[in-house]
XYZ file of N, CA, C and O in Angstrom:
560
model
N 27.512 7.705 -4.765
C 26.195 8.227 -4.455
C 26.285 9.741 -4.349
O 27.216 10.290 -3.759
N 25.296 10.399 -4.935
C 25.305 11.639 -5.092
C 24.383 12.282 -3.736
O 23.557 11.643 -3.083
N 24.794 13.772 -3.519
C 23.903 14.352 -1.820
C 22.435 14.441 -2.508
O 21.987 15.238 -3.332
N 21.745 13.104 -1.728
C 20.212 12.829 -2.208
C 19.703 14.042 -1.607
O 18.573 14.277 -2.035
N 20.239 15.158 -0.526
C 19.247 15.800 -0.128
C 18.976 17.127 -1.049
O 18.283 18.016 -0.552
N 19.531 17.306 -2.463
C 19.537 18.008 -3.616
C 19.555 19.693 -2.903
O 18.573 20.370 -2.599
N 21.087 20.070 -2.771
C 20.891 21.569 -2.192
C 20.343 22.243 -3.459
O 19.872 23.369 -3.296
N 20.333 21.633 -4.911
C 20.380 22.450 -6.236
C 18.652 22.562 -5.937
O 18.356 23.697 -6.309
N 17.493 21.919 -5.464
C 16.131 22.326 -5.382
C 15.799 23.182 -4.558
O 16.767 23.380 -3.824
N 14.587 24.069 -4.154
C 14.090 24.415 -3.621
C 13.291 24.358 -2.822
O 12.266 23.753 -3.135
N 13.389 24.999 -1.325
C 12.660 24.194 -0.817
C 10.882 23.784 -0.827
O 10.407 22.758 -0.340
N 10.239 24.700 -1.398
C 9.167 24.079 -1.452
C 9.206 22.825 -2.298
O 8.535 21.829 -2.028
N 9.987 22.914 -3.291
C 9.718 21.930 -4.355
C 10.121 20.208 -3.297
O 9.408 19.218 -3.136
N 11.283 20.457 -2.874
C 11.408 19.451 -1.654
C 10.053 19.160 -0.935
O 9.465 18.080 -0.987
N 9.532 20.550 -0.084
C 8.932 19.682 0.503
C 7.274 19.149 -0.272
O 6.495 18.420 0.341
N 7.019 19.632 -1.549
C 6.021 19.304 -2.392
C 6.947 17.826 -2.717
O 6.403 16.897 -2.120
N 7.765 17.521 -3.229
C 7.928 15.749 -3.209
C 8.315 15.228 -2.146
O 8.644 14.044 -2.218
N 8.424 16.046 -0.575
C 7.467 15.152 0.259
C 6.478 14.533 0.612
O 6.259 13.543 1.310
N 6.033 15.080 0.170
C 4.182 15.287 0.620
C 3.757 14.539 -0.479
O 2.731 13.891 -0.273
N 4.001 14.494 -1.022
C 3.598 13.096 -2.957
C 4.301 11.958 -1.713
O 3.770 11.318 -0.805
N 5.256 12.041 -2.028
C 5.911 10.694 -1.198
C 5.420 9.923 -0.419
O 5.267 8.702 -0.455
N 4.924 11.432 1.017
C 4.096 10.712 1.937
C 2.848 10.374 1.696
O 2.380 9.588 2.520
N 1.958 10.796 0.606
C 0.920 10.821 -0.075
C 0.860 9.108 -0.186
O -0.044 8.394 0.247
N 2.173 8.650 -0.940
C 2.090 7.550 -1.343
C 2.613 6.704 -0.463
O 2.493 5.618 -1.030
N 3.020 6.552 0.369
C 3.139 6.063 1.489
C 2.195 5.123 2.425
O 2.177 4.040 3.009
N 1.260 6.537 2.107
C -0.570 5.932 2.658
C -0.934 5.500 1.741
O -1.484 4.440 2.039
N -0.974 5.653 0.815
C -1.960 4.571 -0.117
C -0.959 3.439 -0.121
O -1.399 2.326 -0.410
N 0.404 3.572 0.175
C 0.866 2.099 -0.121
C 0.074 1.109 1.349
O -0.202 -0.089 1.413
N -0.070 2.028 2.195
C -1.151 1.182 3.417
C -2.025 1.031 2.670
O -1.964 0.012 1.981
N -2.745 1.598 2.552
C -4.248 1.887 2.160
C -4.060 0.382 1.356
O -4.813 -0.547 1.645
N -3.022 0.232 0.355
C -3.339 -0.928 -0.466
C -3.165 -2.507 0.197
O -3.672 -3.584 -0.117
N -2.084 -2.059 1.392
C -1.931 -3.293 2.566
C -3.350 -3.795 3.051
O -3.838 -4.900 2.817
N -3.942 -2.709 3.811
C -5.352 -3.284 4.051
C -5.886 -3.762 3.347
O -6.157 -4.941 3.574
N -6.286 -3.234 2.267
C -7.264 -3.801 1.075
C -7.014 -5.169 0.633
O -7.987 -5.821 0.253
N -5.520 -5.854 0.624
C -5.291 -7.097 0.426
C -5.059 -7.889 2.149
O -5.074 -9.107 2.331
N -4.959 -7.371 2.692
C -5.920 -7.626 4.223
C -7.194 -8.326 4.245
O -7.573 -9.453 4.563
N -7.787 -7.133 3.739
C -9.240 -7.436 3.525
C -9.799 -8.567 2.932
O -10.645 -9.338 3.386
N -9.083 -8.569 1.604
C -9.434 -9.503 0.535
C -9.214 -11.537 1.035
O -9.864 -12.556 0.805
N -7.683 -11.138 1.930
C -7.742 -12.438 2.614
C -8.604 -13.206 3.085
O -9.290 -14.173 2.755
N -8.272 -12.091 4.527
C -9.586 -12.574 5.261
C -10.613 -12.377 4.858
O -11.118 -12.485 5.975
N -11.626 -12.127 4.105
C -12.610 -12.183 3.647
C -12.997 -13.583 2.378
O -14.119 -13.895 1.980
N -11.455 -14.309 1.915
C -11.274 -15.663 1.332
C -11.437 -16.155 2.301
O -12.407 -16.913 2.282
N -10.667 -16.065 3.685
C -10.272 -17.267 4.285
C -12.322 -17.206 5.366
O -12.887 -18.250 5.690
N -12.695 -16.338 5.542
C -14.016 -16.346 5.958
C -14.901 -17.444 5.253
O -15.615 -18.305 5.767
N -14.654 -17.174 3.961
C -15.232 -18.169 3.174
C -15.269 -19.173 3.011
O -16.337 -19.735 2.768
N -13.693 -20.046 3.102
C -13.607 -21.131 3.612
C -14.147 -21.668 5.185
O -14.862 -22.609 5.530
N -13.691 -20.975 5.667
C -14.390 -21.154 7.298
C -16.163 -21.170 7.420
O -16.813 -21.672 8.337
N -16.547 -20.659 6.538
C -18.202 -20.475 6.502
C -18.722 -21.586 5.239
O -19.922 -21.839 5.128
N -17.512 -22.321 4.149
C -17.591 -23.794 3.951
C -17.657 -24.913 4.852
O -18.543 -25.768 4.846
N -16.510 -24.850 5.753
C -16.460 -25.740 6.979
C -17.686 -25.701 7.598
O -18.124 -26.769 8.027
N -18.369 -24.642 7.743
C -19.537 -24.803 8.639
C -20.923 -25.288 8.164
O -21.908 -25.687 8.784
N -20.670 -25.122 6.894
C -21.767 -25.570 6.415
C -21.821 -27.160 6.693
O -22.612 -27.880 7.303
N -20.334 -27.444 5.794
C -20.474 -29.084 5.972
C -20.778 -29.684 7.506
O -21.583 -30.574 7.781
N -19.794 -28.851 8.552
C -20.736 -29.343 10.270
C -22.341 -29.167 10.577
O -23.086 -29.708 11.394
N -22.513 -28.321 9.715
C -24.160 -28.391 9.898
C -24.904 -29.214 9.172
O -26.028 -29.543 9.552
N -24.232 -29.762 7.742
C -24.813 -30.725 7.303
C -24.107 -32.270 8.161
O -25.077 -33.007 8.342
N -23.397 -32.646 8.465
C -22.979 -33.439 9.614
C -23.720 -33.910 10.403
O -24.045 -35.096 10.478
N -24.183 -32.729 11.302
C -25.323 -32.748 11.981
C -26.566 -32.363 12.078
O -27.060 -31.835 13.075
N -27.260 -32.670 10.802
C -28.298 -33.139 10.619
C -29.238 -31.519 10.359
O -30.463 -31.403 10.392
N -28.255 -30.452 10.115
C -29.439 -29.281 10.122
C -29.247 -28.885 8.321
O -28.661 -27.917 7.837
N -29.705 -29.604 7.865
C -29.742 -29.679 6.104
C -30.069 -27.967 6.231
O -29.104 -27.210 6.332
N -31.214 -27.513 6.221
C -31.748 -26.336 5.613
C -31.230 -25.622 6.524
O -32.279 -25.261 7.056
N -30.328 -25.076 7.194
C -29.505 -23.976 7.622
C -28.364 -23.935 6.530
O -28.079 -23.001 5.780
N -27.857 -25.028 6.617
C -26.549 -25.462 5.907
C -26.786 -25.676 4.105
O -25.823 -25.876 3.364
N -28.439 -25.580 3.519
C -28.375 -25.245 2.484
C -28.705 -23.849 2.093
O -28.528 -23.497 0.927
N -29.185 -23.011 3.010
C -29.116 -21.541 2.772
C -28.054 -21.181 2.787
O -27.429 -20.956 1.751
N -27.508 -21.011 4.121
C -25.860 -20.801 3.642
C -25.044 -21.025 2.646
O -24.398 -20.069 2.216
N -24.897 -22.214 2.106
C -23.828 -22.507 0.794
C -25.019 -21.798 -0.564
O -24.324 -21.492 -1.533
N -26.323 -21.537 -0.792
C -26.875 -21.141 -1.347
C -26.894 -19.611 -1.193
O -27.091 -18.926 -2.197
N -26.760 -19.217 -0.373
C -27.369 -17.427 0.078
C -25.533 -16.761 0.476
O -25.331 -15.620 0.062
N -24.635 -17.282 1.034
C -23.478 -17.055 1.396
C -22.268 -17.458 0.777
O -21.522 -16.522 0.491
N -21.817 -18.751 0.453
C -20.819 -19.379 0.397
C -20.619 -18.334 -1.357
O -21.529 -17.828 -2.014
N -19.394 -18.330 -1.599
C -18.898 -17.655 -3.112
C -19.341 -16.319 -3.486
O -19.017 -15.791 -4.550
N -20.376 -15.560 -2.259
C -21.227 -14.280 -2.347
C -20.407 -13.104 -2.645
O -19.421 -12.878 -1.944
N -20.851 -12.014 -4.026
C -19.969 -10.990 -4.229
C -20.299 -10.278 -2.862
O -21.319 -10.311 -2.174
N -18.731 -9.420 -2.647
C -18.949 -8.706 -0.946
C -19.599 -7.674 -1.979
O -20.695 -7.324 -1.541
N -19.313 -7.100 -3.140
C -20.117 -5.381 -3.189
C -20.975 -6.034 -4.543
O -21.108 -7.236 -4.773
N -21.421 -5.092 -5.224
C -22.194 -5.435 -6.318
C -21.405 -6.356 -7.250
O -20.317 -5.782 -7.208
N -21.249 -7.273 -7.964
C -20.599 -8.052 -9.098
C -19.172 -8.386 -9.117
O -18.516 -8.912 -10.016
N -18.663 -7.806 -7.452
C -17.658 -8.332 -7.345
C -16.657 -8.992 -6.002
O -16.632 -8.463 -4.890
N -16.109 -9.855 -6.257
C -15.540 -10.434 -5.174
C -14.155 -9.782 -5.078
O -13.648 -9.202 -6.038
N -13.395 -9.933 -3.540
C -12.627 -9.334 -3.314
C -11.284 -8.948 -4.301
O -10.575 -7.951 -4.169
N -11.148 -9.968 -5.274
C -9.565 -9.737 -5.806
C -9.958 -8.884 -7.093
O -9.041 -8.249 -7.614
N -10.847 -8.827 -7.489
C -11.748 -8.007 -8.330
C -11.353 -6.381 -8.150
O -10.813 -5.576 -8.909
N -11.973 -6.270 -6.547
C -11.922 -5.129 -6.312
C -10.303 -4.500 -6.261
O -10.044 -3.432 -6.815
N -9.269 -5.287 -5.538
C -7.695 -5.770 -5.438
C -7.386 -4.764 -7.205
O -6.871 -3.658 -7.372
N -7.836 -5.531 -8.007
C -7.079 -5.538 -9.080
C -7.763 -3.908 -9.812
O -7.108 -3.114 -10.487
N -9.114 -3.787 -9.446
C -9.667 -2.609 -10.308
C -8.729 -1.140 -9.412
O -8.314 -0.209 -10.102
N -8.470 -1.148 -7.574
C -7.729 -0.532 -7.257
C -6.656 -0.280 -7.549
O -6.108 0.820 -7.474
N -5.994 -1.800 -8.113
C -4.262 -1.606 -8.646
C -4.093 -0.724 -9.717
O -3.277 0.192 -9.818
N -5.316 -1.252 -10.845
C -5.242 -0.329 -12.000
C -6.098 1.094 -12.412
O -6.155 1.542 -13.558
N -6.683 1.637 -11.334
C -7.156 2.782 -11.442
C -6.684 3.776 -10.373
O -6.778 5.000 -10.452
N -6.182 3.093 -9.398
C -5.508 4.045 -8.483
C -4.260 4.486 -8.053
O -3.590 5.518 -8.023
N -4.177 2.823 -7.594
C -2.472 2.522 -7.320
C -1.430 2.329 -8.153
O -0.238 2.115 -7.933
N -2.061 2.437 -9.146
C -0.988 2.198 -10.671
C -0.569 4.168 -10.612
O 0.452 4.713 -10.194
N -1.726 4.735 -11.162
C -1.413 6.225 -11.529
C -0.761 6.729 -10.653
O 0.252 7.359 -10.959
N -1.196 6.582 -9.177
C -0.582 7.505 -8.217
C 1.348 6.744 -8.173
O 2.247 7.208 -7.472
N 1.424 6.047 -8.725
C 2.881 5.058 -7.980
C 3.287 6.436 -9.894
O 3.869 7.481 -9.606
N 3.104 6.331 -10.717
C 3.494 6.675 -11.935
C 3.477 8.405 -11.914
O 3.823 9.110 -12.862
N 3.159 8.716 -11.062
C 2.737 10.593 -10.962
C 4.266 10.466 -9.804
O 5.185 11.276 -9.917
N 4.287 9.603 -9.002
C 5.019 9.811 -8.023
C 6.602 9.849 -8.826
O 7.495 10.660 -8.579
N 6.646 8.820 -9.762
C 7.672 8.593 -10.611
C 7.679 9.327 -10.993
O 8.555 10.066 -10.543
N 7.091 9.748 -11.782
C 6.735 11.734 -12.814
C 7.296 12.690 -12.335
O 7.800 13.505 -13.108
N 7.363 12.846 -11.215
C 7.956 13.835 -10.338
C 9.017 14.272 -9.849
O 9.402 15.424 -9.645
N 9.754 12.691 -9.559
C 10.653 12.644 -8.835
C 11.622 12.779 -10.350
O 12.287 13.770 -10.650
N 11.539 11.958 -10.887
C 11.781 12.142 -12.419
C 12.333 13.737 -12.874
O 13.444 14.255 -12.763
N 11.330 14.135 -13.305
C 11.289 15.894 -13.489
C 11.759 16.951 -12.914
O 12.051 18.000 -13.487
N 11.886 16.624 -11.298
C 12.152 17.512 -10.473
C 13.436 17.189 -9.681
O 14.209 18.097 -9.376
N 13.640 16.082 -9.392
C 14.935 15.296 -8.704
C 15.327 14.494 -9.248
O 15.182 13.447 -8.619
N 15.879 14.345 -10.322
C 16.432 13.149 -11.128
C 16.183 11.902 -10.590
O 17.142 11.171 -10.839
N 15.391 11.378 -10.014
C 14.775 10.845 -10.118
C 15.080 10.563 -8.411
O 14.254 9.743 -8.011
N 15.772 10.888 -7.596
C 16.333 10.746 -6.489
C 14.823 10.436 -5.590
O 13.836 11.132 -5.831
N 14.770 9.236 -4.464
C 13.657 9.307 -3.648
C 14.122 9.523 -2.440
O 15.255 9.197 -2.087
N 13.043 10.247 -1.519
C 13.290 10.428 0.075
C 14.128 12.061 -0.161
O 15.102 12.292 0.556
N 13.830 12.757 -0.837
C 14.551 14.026 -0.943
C 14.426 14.705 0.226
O 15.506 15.071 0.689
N 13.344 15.030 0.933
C 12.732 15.741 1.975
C 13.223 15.082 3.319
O 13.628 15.673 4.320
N 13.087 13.602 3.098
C 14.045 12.783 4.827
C 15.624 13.193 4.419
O 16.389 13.783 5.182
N 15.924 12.790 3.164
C 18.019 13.392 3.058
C 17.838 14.903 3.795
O 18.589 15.307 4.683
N 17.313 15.248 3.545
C 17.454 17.120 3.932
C 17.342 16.993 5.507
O 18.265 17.361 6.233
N 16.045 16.397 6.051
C 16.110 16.462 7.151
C 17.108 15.265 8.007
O 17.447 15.369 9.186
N 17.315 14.602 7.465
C 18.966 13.704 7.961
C 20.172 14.764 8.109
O 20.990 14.866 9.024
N 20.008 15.653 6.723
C 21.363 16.244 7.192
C 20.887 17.431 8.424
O 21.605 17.580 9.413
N 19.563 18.271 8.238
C 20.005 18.914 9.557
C 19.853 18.003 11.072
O 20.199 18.299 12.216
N 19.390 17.164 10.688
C 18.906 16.082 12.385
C 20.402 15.856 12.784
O 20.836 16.361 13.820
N 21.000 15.279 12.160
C 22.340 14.622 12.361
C 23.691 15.565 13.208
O 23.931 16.770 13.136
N 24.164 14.843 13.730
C 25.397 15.269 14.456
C 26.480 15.605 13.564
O 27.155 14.576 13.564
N 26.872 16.182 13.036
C 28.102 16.219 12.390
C 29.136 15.630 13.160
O 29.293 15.999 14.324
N 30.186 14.372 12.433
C 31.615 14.026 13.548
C 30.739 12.951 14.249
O 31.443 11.960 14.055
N 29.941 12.625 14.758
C 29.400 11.503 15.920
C 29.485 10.044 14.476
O 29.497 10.114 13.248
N 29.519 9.104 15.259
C 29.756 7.640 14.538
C 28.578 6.979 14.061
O 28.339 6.207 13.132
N 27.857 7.564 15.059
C 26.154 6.774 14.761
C 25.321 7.549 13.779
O 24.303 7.005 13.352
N 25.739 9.152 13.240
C 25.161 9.942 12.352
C 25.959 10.145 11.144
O 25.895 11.230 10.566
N 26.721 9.182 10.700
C 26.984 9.565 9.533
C 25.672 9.579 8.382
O 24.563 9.070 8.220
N 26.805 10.717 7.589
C 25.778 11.729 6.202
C 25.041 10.400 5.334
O 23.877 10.323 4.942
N 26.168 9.387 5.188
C 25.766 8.374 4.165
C 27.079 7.319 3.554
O 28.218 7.722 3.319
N 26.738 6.315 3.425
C 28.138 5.759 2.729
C 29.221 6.494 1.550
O 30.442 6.362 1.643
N 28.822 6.963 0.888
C 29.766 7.814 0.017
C 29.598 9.299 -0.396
O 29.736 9.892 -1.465
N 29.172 9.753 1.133
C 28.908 11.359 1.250
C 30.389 11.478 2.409
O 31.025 10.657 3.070
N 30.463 13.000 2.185
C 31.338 12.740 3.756
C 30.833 14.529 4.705
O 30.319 15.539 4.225
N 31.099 14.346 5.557
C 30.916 15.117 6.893
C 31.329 16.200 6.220
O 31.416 17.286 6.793
């Protein structure tokens, strides 16, 4: 393993593929929620099936046919249901930004990731202490 914290860059350029990194970081949340969302917003659906059928059960037909009529399979935004939205994010957002991030690291750090945490590992770290070693095949 080569010193990921690249003394050969500069530091802005370091900390500019930090900041992409951490950039992407959040959208890799950003994309957690969104398939969050998309769940529970299936599993709502099923649960708001179940209820229909208890309301048809008990005897309240026209609650329980608006609902499966007006609710049950309903797009959440205009023309689309959740995995819709899932998939138009994967490929208009989360695709480019994951491929710019690659682009970068690529171009600028051979492709090395976490350039900006190696740097700050090596100044955080103890030199000599057992619990701070540099890295498996770096040495002190």
């Amino acid at each position: 393993m080569t010193d990921r914290s690249r003394p050969d860059l500069d530091d802005t350029t370091v900390e500019g593929l930090g900041k992409l990194s951490e950039a992407l970081e959040t959208v890799e949340q950003a994309r957690g929620q969104l398939y969050g969302f998309h769940q529970h917003s299936g599993k709502a659906d099923l649960l708001l099936q179940d209820a229909v059928e208890l309301f048809r059960k008990a005897g309240q037909d026209a609650l329980a046919d608006d609902l499966e009529r007006d609710l049950v399979g309903r797009n959440v935004i205009a023309d689309r249901w959740t995995f819709q939205i899932v998939e138009d994010y994967d490929a208009t957002y989360w695709s480019t930004f994951r491929a710019f991030d690659e682009r970068a690291r690529q171009e600028l750090a051979g492709g090395d990731r976490h350039v900006f945490e190696a740097r700050m590992k090596q100044r955080e770290r103890t030199a000599g202490h057992p619990d701070h070693q540099a890295g498996p095949a770096l040495d002190d």
